[in-house]
mmCIF file of C-alpha atoms and ligand atoms in Angstrom:
data_model
loop_
_atom_site.group_PDB
_atom_site.id
_atom_site.type_symbol
_atom_site.label_atom_id
_atom_site.label_comp_id
_atom_site.label_asym_id
_atom_site.label_seq_id
_atom_site.Cartn_x
_atom_site.Cartn_y
_atom_site.Cartn_z
ATOM 1 C CA MET W 1 0.000 0.000 0.000
ATOM 2 C CA LYS W 2 1.239 3.484 -0.808
ATOM 3 C CA ASP W 3 2.513 5.246 2.301
ATOM 4 C CA ILE W 4 1.622 8.805 1.289
ATOM 5 C CA PHE W 5 1.353 9.947 4.918
ATOM 6 C CA GLY W 6 4.798 8.541 5.741
ATOM 7 C CA LYS W 7 6.330 10.133 2.640
ATOM 8 C CA ALA W 8 5.023 13.540 3.757
ATOM 9 C CA LEU W 9 6.447 13.067 7.263
ATOM 10 C CA LEU W 10 9.834 11.960 5.869
ATOM 11 C CA ASP W 11 9.978 14.966 3.509
ATOM 12 C CA TYR W 12 9.186 17.355 6.333
ATOM 13 C CA PHE W 13 11.693 15.730 8.664
ATOM 14 C CA SER W 14 14.482 15.894 6.091
ATOM 15 C CA GLY W 15 13.863 19.613 5.525
ATOM 16 C CA ASP W 16 12.176 19.106 2.162
ATOM 17 C CA PHE W 17 8.931 20.907 3.011
ATOM 18 C CA THR W 18 7.018 22.441 0.110
ATOM 19 C CA VAL W 19 3.320 21.605 0.618
ATOM 20 C CA ASN W 20 1.027 20.256 3.330
ATOM 21 C CA ILE W 21 -1.085 17.111 3.253
ATOM 22 C CA VAL W 22 -4.603 17.700 1.882
ATOM 23 C CA THR W 23 -7.513 15.805 3.423
ATOM 24 C CA SER W 24 -11.189 15.617 2.518
ATOM 25 C CA THR W 25 -14.183 13.604 3.661
ATOM 26 C CA ASN W 26 -17.592 12.676 2.281
ATOM 27 C CA ILE W 27 -19.095 15.595 4.241
ATOM 28 C CA SER W 28 -16.327 18.205 3.934
ATOM 29 C CA ASP W 29 -14.175 19.817 1.246
ATOM 30 C CA ASP W 30 -10.420 19.883 0.966
ATOM 31 C CA ASP W 31 -8.603 20.915 4.111
ATOM 32 C CA GLU W 32 -4.876 21.264 4.766
ATOM 33 C CA LEU W 33 -3.265 19.218 7.513
ATOM 34 C CA PRO W 34 -0.156 21.239 8.397
ATOM 35 C CA LEU W 35 2.827 18.889 8.557
ATOM 36 C CA ALA W 36 4.391 21.086 11.246
ATOM 37 C CA TYR W 37 1.454 20.189 13.489
ATOM 38 C CA LEU W 38 2.452 16.506 13.474
ATOM 39 C CA PHE W 39 5.889 17.564 14.789
ATOM 40 C CA ARG W 40 4.406 19.685 17.602
ATOM 41 C CA GLU W 41 6.140 20.153 20.921
ATOM 42 C CA TYR W 42 4.425 19.963 24.291
ATOM 43 C CA LYS W 43 3.907 23.742 24.433
ATOM 44 C CA ASP W 44 2.015 23.679 21.107
ATOM 45 C CA MET W 45 -0.263 20.793 22.099
ATOM 46 C CA SER W 46 -3.880 21.352 23.127
ATOM 47 C CA LYS W 47 -4.790 21.405 26.843
ATOM 48 C CA LEU W 48 -6.465 18.069 26.251
ATOM 49 C CA GLU W 49 -3.286 16.452 24.912
ATOM 50 C CA GLN W 50 -1.227 18.008 27.701
ATOM 51 C CA LYS W 51 -3.663 16.543 30.209
ATOM 52 C CA ALA W 52 -3.308 13.095 28.629
ATOM 53 C CA LEU W 53 0.485 13.347 28.865
ATOM 54 C CA HIS W 54 0.218 14.301 32.560
ATOM 55 C CA LEU W 55 -1.994 11.264 33.229
ATOM 56 C CA ALA W 56 0.307 8.828 31.402
ATOM 57 C CA LYS W 57 2.190 6.535 33.770
ATOM 58 C CA GLY W 58 4.261 3.355 33.787
ATOM 59 C CA LYS W 59 4.924 1.498 30.575
ATOM 60 C CA VAL W 60 3.213 3.374 27.721
ATOM 61 C CA LEU W 61 2.001 2.328 24.266
ATOM 62 C CA ASP W 62 1.525 5.232 21.821
ATOM 63 C CA VAL W 63 -0.872 3.858 19.195
ATOM 64 C CA GLY W 64 -0.753 5.560 15.784
ATOM 65 C CA CYS W 65 2.274 7.551 16.876
ATOM 66 C CA GLY W 66 2.587 9.543 13.630
ATOM 67 C CA ALA W 67 5.813 11.563 13.905
ATOM 68 C CA GLY W 68 6.171 10.411 17.524
ATOM 69 C CA SER W 69 5.591 13.744 19.276
ATOM 70 C CA HIS W 70 3.810 12.288 22.324
ATOM 71 C CA SER W 71 6.261 9.380 22.621
ATOM 72 C CA LEU W 72 9.223 11.713 22.502
ATOM 73 C CA TYR W 73 7.829 13.891 25.277
ATOM 74 C CA LEU W 74 7.069 10.920 27.538
ATOM 75 C CA GLN W 75 10.411 9.231 26.829
ATOM 76 C CA ASN W 76 12.221 12.478 27.740
ATOM 77 C CA LYS W 77 10.212 12.493 30.987
ATOM 78 C CA GLY W 78 11.728 9.084 31.780
ATOM 79 C CA LEU W 79 8.792 6.832 30.939
ATOM 80 C CA ASP W 80 9.205 3.499 29.166
ATOM 81 C CA VAL W 81 7.479 4.114 25.806
ATOM 82 C CA LYS W 82 6.681 1.953 22.803
ATOM 83 C CA ALA W 83 5.420 3.762 19.685
ATOM 84 C CA ILE W 84 3.568 1.877 16.956
ATOM 85 C CA ASP W 85 2.160 2.871 13.588
ATOM 86 C CA VAL W 86 1.114 1.203 10.338
ATOM 87 C CA SER W 87 2.961 3.827 8.285
ATOM 88 C CA GLU W 88 6.559 2.841 7.543
ATOM 89 C CA GLY W 89 7.548 6.477 7.037
ATOM 90 C CA ALA W 90 5.958 7.493 10.335
ATOM 91 C CA VAL W 91 7.921 4.814 12.215
ATOM 92 C CA GLU W 92 11.161 5.836 10.472
ATOM 93 C CA VAL W 93 10.619 9.492 11.407
ATOM 94 C CA THR W 94 9.715 8.556 14.995
ATOM 95 C CA GLN W 95 12.953 6.552 15.273
ATOM 96 C CA LYS W 96 15.029 9.316 13.664
ATOM 97 C CA ARG W 97 13.576 11.837 16.124
ATOM 98 C CA GLY W 98 15.017 9.701 18.921
ATOM 99 C CA VAL W 99 12.212 7.414 20.103
ATOM 100 C CA LYS W 100 14.099 4.254 21.100
ATOM 101 C CA ASN W 101 11.259 1.761 20.788
ATOM 102 C CA ALA W 102 9.191 2.417 17.649
ATOM 103 C CA SER W 103 7.786 -0.375 15.534
ATOM 104 C CA LEU W 104 5.776 -0.936 12.377
ATOM 105 C CA THR W 105 2.848 -2.684 14.028
ATOM 106 C CA SER W 106 -0.904 -2.437 13.721
ATOM 107 C CA ILE W 107 -2.704 -2.166 17.053
ATOM 108 C CA LEU W 108 -4.507 -5.466 16.453
ATOM 109 C CA ASP W 109 -1.111 -7.227 16.143
ATOM 110 C CA GLU W 110 0.273 -5.804 19.385
ATOM 111 C CA THR W 111 0.684 -8.405 22.147
ATOM 112 C CA GLU W 112 2.690 -6.790 24.977
ATOM 113 C CA THR W 113 0.917 -5.334 27.987
ATOM 114 C CA PHE W 114 1.038 -1.751 29.220
ATOM 115 C CA ASP W 115 0.051 0.559 32.083
ATOM 116 C CA THR W 116 -1.082 3.324 29.716
ATOM 117 C CA ILE W 117 -2.297 3.101 26.140
ATOM 118 C CA LEU W 118 -2.399 6.452 24.396
ATOM 119 C CA LEU W 119 -4.489 7.154 21.277
ATOM 120 C CA MET W 120 -4.195 10.827 20.317
ATOM 121 C CA MET W 121 -5.472 13.139 17.549
ATOM 122 C CA ASN W 122 -8.882 11.543 17.276
ATOM 123 C CA GLY W 123 -7.750 8.211 18.654
ATOM 124 C CA THR W 124 -11.094 6.551 17.876
ATOM 125 C CA GLY W 125 -10.315 7.058 14.171
ATOM 126 C CA ILE W 126 -8.270 3.860 14.191
ATOM 127 C CA PHE W 127 -11.450 1.834 14.984
ATOM 128 C CA GLN W 128 -12.779 2.892 11.534
ATOM 129 C CA GLU W 129 -16.428 1.974 12.104
ATOM 130 C CA LEU W 130 -18.807 1.949 15.061
ATOM 131 C CA SER W 131 -19.465 -1.772 14.503
ATOM 132 C CA LYS W 132 -15.725 -2.551 14.813
ATOM 133 C CA THR W 133 -15.307 -0.507 18.010
ATOM 134 C CA PRO W 134 -16.072 -3.314 20.531
ATOM 135 C CA HIS W 135 -13.497 -5.541 18.789
ATOM 136 C CA TYR W 136 -10.769 -2.863 19.067
ATOM 137 C CA LEU W 137 -11.742 -2.062 22.663
ATOM 138 C CA LYS W 138 -11.639 -5.747 23.632
ATOM 139 C CA HIS W 139 -8.163 -6.040 22.142
ATOM 140 C CA LEU W 140 -6.984 -2.865 23.904
ATOM 141 C CA LYS W 141 -8.402 -4.269 27.157
ATOM 142 C CA SER W 142 -6.298 -7.437 26.685
ATOM 143 C CA LEU W 143 -3.154 -5.246 26.486
ATOM 144 C CA LEU W 144 -3.758 -3.530 29.844
ATOM 145 C CA ASN W 145 -1.774 -4.398 32.963
ATOM 146 C CA PRO W 146 -3.755 -4.485 36.241
ATOM 147 C CA ASP W 147 -4.782 -0.855 37.020
ATOM 148 C CA GLY W 148 -3.900 0.073 33.445
ATOM 149 C CA GLN W 149 -5.668 2.814 31.507
ATOM 150 C CA ILE W 150 -6.457 3.885 27.960
ATOM 151 C CA LEU W 151 -6.320 7.623 27.231
ATOM 152 C CA ILE W 152 -8.179 8.492 24.048
ATOM 153 C CA ASP W 153 -9.494 11.664 22.429
ATOM 154 C CA SER W 154 -12.228 12.252 19.897
ATOM 155 C CA THR W 155 -14.790 14.819 18.732
ATOM 156 C CA ASP W 156 -18.567 14.800 18.502
ATOM 157 C CA ILE W 157 -18.893 15.922 14.874
ATOM 158 C CA LYS W 158 -22.667 16.355 14.995
ATOM 159 C CA TYR W 159 -22.035 20.099 14.490
ATOM 160 C CA MET W 160 -20.796 19.334 10.956
ATOM 161 C CA TYR W 161 -24.346 18.354 10.015
ATOM 162 C CA GLU W 162 -25.964 21.537 11.317
ATOM 163 C CA ASP W 163 -27.679 23.675 8.704
ATOM 164 C CA ASP W 164 -28.231 27.451 8.738
ATOM 165 C CA ASP W 165 -31.513 27.311 10.698
ATOM 166 C CA GLY W 166 -29.962 25.194 13.477
ATOM 167 C CA GLY W 167 -31.461 21.870 12.294
ATOM 168 C CA TYR W 168 -29.525 18.771 11.285
ATOM 169 C CA TRP W 169 -29.482 17.275 7.789
ATOM 170 C CA GLN W 170 -28.334 13.767 8.755
ATOM 171 C CA ASP W 171 -29.704 10.902 6.697
ATOM 172 C CA MET W 172 -31.479 8.781 9.309
ATOM 173 C CA HIS W 173 -30.795 5.645 7.241
ATOM 174 C CA ALA W 174 -27.074 6.274 6.993
ATOM 175 C CA ASN W 175 -24.471 4.696 9.265
ATOM 176 C CA TYR W 176 -23.456 6.353 12.531
ATOM 177 C CA TYR W 177 -22.811 10.037 11.781
ATOM 178 C CA GLY W 178 -19.200 9.910 12.976
ATOM 179 C CA GLU W 179 -18.124 7.386 10.323
ATOM 180 C CA LEU W 180 -16.452 9.336 7.532
ATOM 181 C CA ASP W 181 -14.854 8.337 4.239
ATOM 182 C CA TYR W 182 -11.458 9.920 4.452
ATOM 183 C CA LEU W 183 -9.207 10.850 1.544
ATOM 184 C CA LEU W 184 -5.621 11.977 1.943
ATOM 185 C CA SER W 185 -3.392 13.388 -0.782
ATOM 186 C CA TYR W 186 0.120 14.768 -0.933
ATOM 187 C CA LYS W 187 2.006 16.233 -3.887
ATOM 188 C CA GLY W 188 -0.686 15.020 -6.281
ATOM 189 C CA GLU W 189 -0.704 11.424 -5.007
ATOM 190 C CA GLU W 190 -3.778 9.965 -3.327
ATOM 191 C CA ALA W 191 -3.779 7.412 -0.518
ATOM 192 C CA PRO W 192 -6.424 4.661 -0.688
ATOM 193 C CA LEU W 193 -9.788 5.781 0.690
ATOM 194 C CA THR W 194 -10.162 4.881 4.368
ATOM 195 C CA THR W 195 -12.907 5.110 6.965
ATOM 196 C CA TRP W 196 -12.168 7.297 9.950
ATOM 197 C CA LEU W 197 -14.381 7.213 13.034
ATOM 198 C CA TYR W 198 -15.271 10.154 15.255
ATOM 199 C CA LEU W 199 -17.149 9.007 18.362
ATOM 200 C CA ASP W 200 -19.228 11.186 20.649
ATOM 201 C CA PHE W 201 -18.558 10.487 24.328
ATOM 202 C CA ASN W 202 -21.850 8.724 25.091
ATOM 203 C CA THR W 203 -21.440 6.313 22.188
ATOM 204 C CA LEU W 204 -17.882 5.542 23.320
ATOM 205 C CA LEU W 205 -19.187 4.992 26.863
ATOM 206 C CA THR W 206 -21.844 2.542 25.607
ATOM 207 C CA ALA W 207 -19.256 0.634 23.536
ATOM 208 C CA CYS W 208 -16.930 0.441 26.554
ATOM 209 C CA LYS W 209 -19.698 -0.893 28.795
ATOM 210 C CA SER W 210 -20.538 -3.555 26.192
ATOM 211 C CA VAL W 211 -17.050 -5.059 26.618
ATOM 212 C CA GLY W 212 -16.805 -4.615 30.382
ATOM 213 C CA LEU W 213 -14.697 -1.459 30.467
ATOM 214 C CA ASN W 214 -15.277 1.689 32.505
ATOM 215 C CA CYS W 215 -15.053 5.014 30.739
ATOM 216 C CA GLU W 216 -14.881 8.504 32.237
ATOM 217 C CA LEU W 217 -14.851 11.937 30.678
ATOM 218 C CA VAL W 218 -11.595 13.579 31.750
ATOM 219 C CA MET W 219 -11.871 16.875 29.947
ATOM 220 C CA GLU W 220 -13.739 18.676 27.198
ATOM 221 C CA GLY W 221 -11.854 20.733 24.615
ATOM 222 C CA GLU W 222 -12.796 23.962 22.870
ATOM 223 C CA HIS W 223 -14.553 22.486 19.842
ATOM 224 C CA TYR W 224 -16.725 19.481 20.713
ATOM 225 C CA ASP W 225 -13.569 17.446 21.423
ATOM 226 C CA TYR W 226 -12.906 15.509 24.605
ATOM 227 C CA LEU W 227 -10.416 13.289 26.402
ATOM 228 C CA ALA W 228 -11.656 10.018 27.901
ATOM 229 C CA ARG W 229 -10.016 7.597 30.307
ATOM 230 C CA ILE W 230 -10.960 3.949 29.905
ATOM 231 C CA PHE W 231 -10.042 1.354 32.532
HETATM 232 C C1 SAM R 301 -4.132 11.337 12.893
HETATM 233 S S1 SAM R 301 -2.627 10.442 12.925
HETATM 234 C C2 SAM R 301 -2.166 10.771 14.591
HETATM 235 C C3 SAM R 301 -0.699 10.879 14.806
HETATM 236 C C4 SAM R 301 -0.240 11.145 16.243
HETATM 237 N N1 SAM R 301 -0.909 10.317 17.222
HETATM 238 C C5 SAM R 301 -0.407 12.591 16.594
HETATM 239 O O1 SAM R 301 -1.223 12.922 17.472
HETATM 240 O O2 SAM R 301 0.295 13.430 16.035
HETATM 241 C C6 SAM R 301 -3.202 8.759 13.004
HETATM 242 C C7 SAM R 301 -2.070 7.730 12.922
HETATM 243 O O3 SAM R 301 -2.609 6.427 13.168
HETATM 244 C C8 SAM R 301 -1.948 5.503 12.322
HETATM 245 N N2 SAM R 301 -2.784 4.273 12.260
HETATM 246 C C9 SAM R 301 -3.907 4.067 11.561
HETATM 247 N N3 SAM R 301 -4.396 2.832 11.775
HETATM 248 C C10 SAM R 301 -3.548 2.231 12.654
HETATM 249 C C11 SAM R 301 -3.515 0.939 13.261
HETATM 250 N N4 SAM R 301 -4.442 0.006 13.000
HETATM 251 N N5 SAM R 301 -2.519 0.652 14.132
HETATM 252 C C12 SAM R 301 -1.553 1.569 14.404
HETATM 253 N N6 SAM R 301 -1.531 2.825 13.842
HETATM 254 C C13 SAM R 301 -2.518 3.142 12.986
HETATM 255 C C14 SAM R 301 -1.775 6.280 11.026
HETATM 256 O O4 SAM R 301 -0.781 5.725 10.183
HETATM 257 C C15 SAM R 301 -1.399 7.673 11.567
HETATM 258 O O5 SAM R 301 -0.024 7.821 11.724
#
C-alpha cells in the first residue's frame, strides 16, 4: 500500500517541506493538515493532549504515533514508551527523532501489555467503524496491565451536520454520523480511501460498557472534542 502519509512526514523531517497534506471527507471539502502540526512540541499541544500526557504513567504504548511527538515527550520524561504505527515512514521518522522503541505494528497485532495506552489526535479514528469498536476495545483491554488505563481523544462531529436554521441534515438511514470516508493526498498522489471514526462520548461509553470497560470523561476541549479515560 502506498505510504503517502509517511512520505510527507519523511519529507518534512528531512527539511524538504514544500506543501502540506490535503484531506477531505464525504461531508467536507479539501482541508490542509499542516505537517508542522504533526511535529508539535508539548507547548504547542492542546490542553487536552497536555492533560493526557500528565496522566500517562508506567509502561506506555503510543498507538498511531505519527511523527512520535507524544512518545518523545514521555520518553524524555523518563517513561518506558513503545510507539507503533502502520505507516513505515511514520515509524522511520519517529525513530530518527530519537524514540528508542518504535515499531511498524498495527494495534490489532500488538501483544505486549502496558500501564497506559495512548491514542491521540482523534484516537477513535483507528477503529474505523462503530461496529468494529467493541473488537478494538476488547483487544486494547487485553493489552492492559492491572490498574492500566487507555487515554483516548475524539470529537462529537454532529455540528458538521448543522444547517443554517440550526437543524440537522443527517440521513437517518445512513451509518453512525461519525463514520467518515477519508481521503488523503500529498504532492498530487492519493492514498487509498479509508474510513475514519469520530465518536461522541456517550457512544464511546456505551461501547466500553458492552465489553466490560469503565469510561470517564476527563476533559472537554474547545470544539466538541474531549479526552476520555478507559479502565
Ligand atoms: C491522525 S494520525 C495521529 C498521529 C499522532 N498520534 C499525533 O497525534 O500526532 C493517526 C495515525 O494512526 C496511524 N494508524 C492508523 N491505523 C492504525 C492501526 N491500526 N494501528 C496503528 N496505527 C494506525 C496512522 O498511520 C497515523 O499515523
